[in-house]
XYZ file of N, CA and C in Angstrom:
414
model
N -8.216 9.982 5.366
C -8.024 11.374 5.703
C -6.903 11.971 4.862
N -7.285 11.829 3.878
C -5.949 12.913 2.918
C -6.927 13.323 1.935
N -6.122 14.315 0.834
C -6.425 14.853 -0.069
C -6.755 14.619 -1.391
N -8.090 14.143 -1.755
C -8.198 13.150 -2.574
C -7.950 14.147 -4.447
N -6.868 13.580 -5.004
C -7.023 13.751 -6.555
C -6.615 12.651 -7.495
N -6.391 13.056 -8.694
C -6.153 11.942 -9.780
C -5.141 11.115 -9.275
N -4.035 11.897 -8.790
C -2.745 11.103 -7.934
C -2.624 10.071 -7.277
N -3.005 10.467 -6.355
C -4.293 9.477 -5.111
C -4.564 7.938 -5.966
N -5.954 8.617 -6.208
C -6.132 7.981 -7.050
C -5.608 6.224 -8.474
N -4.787 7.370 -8.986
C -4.242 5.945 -9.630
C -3.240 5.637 -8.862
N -2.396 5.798 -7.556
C -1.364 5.707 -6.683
C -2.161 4.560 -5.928
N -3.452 4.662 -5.639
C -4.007 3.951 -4.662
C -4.596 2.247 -5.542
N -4.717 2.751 -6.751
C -5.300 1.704 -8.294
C -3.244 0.448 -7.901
N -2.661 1.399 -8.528
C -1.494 0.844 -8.733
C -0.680 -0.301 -7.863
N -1.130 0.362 -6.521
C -0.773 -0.175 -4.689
C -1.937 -1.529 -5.041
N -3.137 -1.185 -5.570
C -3.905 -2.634 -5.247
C -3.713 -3.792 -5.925
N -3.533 -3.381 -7.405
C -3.141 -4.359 -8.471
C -1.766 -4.960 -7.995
N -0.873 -4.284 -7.590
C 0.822 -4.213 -6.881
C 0.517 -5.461 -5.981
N -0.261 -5.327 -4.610
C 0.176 -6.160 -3.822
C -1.413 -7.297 -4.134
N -1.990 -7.284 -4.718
C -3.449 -8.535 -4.893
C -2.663 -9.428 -6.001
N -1.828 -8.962 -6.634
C -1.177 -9.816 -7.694
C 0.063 -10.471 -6.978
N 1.304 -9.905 -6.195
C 1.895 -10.520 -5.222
C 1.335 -11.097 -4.556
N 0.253 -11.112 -3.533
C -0.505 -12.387 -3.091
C -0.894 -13.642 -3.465
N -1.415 -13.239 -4.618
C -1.699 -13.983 -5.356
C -0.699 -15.139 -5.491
N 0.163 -14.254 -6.070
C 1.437 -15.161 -6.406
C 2.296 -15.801 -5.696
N 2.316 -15.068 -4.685
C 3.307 -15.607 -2.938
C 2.711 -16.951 -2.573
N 1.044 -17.033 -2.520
C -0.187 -18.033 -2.247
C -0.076 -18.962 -3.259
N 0.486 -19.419 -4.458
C 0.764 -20.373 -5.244
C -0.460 -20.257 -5.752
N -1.436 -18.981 -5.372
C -2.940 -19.597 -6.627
C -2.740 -18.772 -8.078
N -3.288 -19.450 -9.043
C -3.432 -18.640 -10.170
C -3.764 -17.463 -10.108
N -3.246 -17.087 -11.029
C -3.671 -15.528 -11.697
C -5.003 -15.733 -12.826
N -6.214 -15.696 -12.060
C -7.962 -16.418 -12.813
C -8.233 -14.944 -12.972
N -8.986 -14.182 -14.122
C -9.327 -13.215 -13.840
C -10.703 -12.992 -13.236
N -11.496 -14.219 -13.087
C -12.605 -14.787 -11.979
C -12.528 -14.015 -10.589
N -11.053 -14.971 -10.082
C -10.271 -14.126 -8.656
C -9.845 -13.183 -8.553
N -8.847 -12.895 -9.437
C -7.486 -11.773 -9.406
C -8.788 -10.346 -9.534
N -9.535 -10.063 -10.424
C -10.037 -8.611 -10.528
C -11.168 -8.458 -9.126
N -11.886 -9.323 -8.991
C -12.162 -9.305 -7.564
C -11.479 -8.708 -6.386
N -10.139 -9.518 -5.986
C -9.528 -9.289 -5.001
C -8.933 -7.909 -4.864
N -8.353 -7.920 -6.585
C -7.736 -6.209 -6.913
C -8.720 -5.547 -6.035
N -10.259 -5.575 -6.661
C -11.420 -4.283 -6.156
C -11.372 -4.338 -4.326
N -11.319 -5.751 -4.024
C -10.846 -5.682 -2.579
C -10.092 -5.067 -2.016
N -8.559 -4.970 -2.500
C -7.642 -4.195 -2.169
C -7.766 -2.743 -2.049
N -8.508 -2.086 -3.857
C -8.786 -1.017 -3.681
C -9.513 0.020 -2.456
N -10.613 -0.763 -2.714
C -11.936 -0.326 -1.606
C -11.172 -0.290 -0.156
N -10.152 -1.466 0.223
C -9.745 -1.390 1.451
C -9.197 -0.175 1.671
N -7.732 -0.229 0.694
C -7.329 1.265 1.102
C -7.688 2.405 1.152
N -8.780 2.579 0.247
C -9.317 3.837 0.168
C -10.511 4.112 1.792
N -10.944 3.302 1.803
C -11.902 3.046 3.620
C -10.816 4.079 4.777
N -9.482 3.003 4.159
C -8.430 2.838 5.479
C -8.229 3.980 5.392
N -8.220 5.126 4.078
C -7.904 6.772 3.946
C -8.329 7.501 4.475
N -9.875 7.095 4.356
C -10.768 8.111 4.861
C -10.977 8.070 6.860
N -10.572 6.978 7.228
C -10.709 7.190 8.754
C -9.543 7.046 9.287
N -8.485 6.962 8.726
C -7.308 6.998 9.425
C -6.192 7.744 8.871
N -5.641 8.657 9.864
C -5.065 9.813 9.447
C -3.547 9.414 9.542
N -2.904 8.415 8.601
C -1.839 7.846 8.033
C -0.906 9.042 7.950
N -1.126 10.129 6.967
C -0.217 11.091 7.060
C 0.469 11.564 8.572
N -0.812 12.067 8.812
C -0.288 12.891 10.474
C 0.547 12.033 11.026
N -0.108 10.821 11.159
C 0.620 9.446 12.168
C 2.220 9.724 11.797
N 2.530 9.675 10.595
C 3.603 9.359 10.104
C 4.539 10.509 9.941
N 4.351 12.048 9.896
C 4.601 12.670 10.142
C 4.959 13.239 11.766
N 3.899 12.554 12.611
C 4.236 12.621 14.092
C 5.335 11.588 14.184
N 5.367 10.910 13.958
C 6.411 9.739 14.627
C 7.713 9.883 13.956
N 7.855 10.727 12.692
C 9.275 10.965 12.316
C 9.807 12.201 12.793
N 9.054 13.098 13.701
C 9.356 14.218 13.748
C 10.781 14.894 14.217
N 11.246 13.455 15.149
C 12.535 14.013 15.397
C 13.730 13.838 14.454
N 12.823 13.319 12.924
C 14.456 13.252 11.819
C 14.122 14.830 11.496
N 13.447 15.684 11.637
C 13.258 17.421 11.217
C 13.460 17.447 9.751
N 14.416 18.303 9.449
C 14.024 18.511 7.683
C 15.151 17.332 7.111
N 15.593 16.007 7.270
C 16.574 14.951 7.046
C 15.896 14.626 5.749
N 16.328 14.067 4.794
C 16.014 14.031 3.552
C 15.439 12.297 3.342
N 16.280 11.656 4.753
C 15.459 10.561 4.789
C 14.086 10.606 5.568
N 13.617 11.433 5.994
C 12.290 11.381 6.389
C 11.296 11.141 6.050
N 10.992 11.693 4.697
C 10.344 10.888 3.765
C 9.813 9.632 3.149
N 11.558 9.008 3.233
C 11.458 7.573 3.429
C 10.895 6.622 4.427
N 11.200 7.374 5.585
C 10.612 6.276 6.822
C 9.307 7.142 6.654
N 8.458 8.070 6.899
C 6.870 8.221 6.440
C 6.726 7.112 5.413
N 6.776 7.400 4.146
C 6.445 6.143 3.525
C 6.274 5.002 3.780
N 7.171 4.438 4.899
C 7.352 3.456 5.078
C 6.265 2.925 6.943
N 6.298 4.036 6.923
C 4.780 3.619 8.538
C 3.599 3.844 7.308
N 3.030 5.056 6.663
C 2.128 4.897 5.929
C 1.859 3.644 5.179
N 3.398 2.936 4.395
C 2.791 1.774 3.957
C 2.559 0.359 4.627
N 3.170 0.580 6.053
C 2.819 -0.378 7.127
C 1.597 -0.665 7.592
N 0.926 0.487 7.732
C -0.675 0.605 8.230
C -1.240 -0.029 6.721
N -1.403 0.617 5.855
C -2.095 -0.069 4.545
C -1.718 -1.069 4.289
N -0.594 -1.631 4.336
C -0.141 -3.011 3.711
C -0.809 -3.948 4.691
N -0.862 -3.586 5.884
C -1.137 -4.309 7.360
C -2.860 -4.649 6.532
N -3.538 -3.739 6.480
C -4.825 -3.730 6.819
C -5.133 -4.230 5.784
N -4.621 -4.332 4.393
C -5.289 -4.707 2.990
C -4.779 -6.048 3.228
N -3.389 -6.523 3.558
C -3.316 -7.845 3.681
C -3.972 -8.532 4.509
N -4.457 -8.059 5.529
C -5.143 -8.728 6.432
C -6.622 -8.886 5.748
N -7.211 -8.166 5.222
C -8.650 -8.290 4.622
C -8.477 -9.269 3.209
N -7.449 -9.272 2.614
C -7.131 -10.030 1.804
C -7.032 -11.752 2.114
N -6.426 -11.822 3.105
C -6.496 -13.065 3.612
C -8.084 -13.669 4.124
N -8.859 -12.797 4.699
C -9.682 -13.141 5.497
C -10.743 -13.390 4.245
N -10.847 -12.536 3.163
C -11.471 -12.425 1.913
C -11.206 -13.973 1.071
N -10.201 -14.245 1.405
C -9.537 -15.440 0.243
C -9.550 -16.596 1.089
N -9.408 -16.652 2.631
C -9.217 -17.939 2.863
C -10.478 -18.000 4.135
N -11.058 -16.780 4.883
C -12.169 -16.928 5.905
C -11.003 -16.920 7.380
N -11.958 -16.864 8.451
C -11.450 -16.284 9.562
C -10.431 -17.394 10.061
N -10.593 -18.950 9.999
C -10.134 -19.557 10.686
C -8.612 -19.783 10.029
N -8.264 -19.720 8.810
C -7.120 -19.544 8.326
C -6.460 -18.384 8.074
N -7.269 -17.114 8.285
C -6.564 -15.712 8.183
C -5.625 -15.266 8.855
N -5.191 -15.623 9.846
C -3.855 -15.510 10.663
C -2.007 -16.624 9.445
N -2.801 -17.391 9.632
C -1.626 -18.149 8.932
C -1.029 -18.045 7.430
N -2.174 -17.548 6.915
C -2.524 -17.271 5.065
C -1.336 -15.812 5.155
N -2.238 -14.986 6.275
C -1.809 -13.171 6.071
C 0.125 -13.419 6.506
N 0.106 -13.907 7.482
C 1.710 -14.331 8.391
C 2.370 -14.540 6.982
N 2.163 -16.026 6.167
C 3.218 -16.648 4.664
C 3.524 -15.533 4.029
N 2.556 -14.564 4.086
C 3.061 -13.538 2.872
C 3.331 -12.351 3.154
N 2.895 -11.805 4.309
C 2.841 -10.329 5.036
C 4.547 -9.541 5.034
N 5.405 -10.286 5.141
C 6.993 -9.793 5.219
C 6.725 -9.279 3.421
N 6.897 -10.180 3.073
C 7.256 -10.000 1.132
C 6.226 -8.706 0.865
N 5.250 -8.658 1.100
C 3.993 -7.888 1.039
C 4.546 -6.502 1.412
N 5.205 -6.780 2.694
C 5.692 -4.913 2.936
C 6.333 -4.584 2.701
N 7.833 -5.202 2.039
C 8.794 -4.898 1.143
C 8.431 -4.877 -0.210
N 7.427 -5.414 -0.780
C 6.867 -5.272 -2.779
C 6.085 -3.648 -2.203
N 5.258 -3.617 -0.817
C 4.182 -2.348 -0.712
C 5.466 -1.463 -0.765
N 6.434 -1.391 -0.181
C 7.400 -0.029 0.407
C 8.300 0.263 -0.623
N 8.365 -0.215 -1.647
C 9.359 -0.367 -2.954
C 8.641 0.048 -3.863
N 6.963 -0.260 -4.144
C 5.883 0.054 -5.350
C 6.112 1.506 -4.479
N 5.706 1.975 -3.264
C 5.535 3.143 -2.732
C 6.478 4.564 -3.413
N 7.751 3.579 -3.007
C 8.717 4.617 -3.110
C 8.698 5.220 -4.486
N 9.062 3.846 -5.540
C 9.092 4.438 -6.806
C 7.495 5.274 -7.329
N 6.074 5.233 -6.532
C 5.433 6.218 -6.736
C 6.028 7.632 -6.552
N 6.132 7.516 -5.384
C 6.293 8.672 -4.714
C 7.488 9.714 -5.703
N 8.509 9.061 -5.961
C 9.272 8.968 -7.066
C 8.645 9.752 -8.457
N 8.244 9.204 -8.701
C 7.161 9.164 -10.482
C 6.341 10.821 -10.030
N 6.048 10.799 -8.491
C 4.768 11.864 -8.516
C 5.040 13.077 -8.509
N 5.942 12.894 -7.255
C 6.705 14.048 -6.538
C 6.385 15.294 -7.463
N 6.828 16.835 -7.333
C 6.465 17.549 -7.940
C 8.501 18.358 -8.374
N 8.857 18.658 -9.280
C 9.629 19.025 -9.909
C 9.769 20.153 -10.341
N 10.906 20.973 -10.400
C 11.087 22.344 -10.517
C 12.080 21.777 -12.410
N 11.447 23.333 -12.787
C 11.961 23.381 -13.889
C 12.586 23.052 -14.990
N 14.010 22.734 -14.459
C 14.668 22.031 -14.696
C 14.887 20.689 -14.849
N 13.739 19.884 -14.213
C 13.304 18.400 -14.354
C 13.893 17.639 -13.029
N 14.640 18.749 -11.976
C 14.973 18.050 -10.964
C 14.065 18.335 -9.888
N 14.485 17.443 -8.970
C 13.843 17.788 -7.609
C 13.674 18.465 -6.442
């Protein structure tokens, strides 16, 4: 449920390659491009699913509402938005790579590292995207 453009877009490309390659790597398996471009398209497809039926923005905008116009607000949105996605791509990631009966234990080893590499790739998007007045500031 957001506003889909080029932004989006390679923001959502960047987030998959970001955390399917940290998995990867957290999981001690190679980097095969057999696996790795696979899983990437996994990642992708997840988040983009997770966009369209779940309204991440609002959520995250409701639940910060009492920081009002705080300049860290932003930051913690980012940071529930990338909770829900990181949650849901790692979890399909695991279940994708290792099957149901090990997907709890696989997603758990890596899920902490996963939402600190997701909330850090986030920020410095958000960073890079943001929109800028004139002068080149913010």
């Amino acid at each position: 449920m957001c506003d889909w453009n080029i932004k989006v877009v390679i923001q959502d490309l960047v987030l998959a390659v970001v955390i399917n390659t940290s998995a990867t790597l957290l999981a001690g398996a190679p980097l095969e491009w057999a696996t790795w471009y696979p899983y990437t398209c996994v990642a992708f497809a997840t988040n983009v699913l997770a966009q369209l039926v779940i309204p991440t923005g609002t959520i995250a905008r409701s639940l910060t509402g009492a920081l009002g116009e705080s300049p860290a607000r932003v930051y913690v949105q980012i940071f529930i938005e990338n909770l829900i996605f990181v949650t849901i791509i790692s979890l399909t990631e695991a279940f994708t790579q290792v099957g149901l009966d090990k997907m709890i234990p696989t997603w758990w080893s890596t899920y902490l590292y996963l939402m600190v590499i997701g909330y850090v790739t986030s920020v410095i998007l958000y960073l890079a995207f943001r929109p800028r007045n004139v002068e080149g500031r913010a």
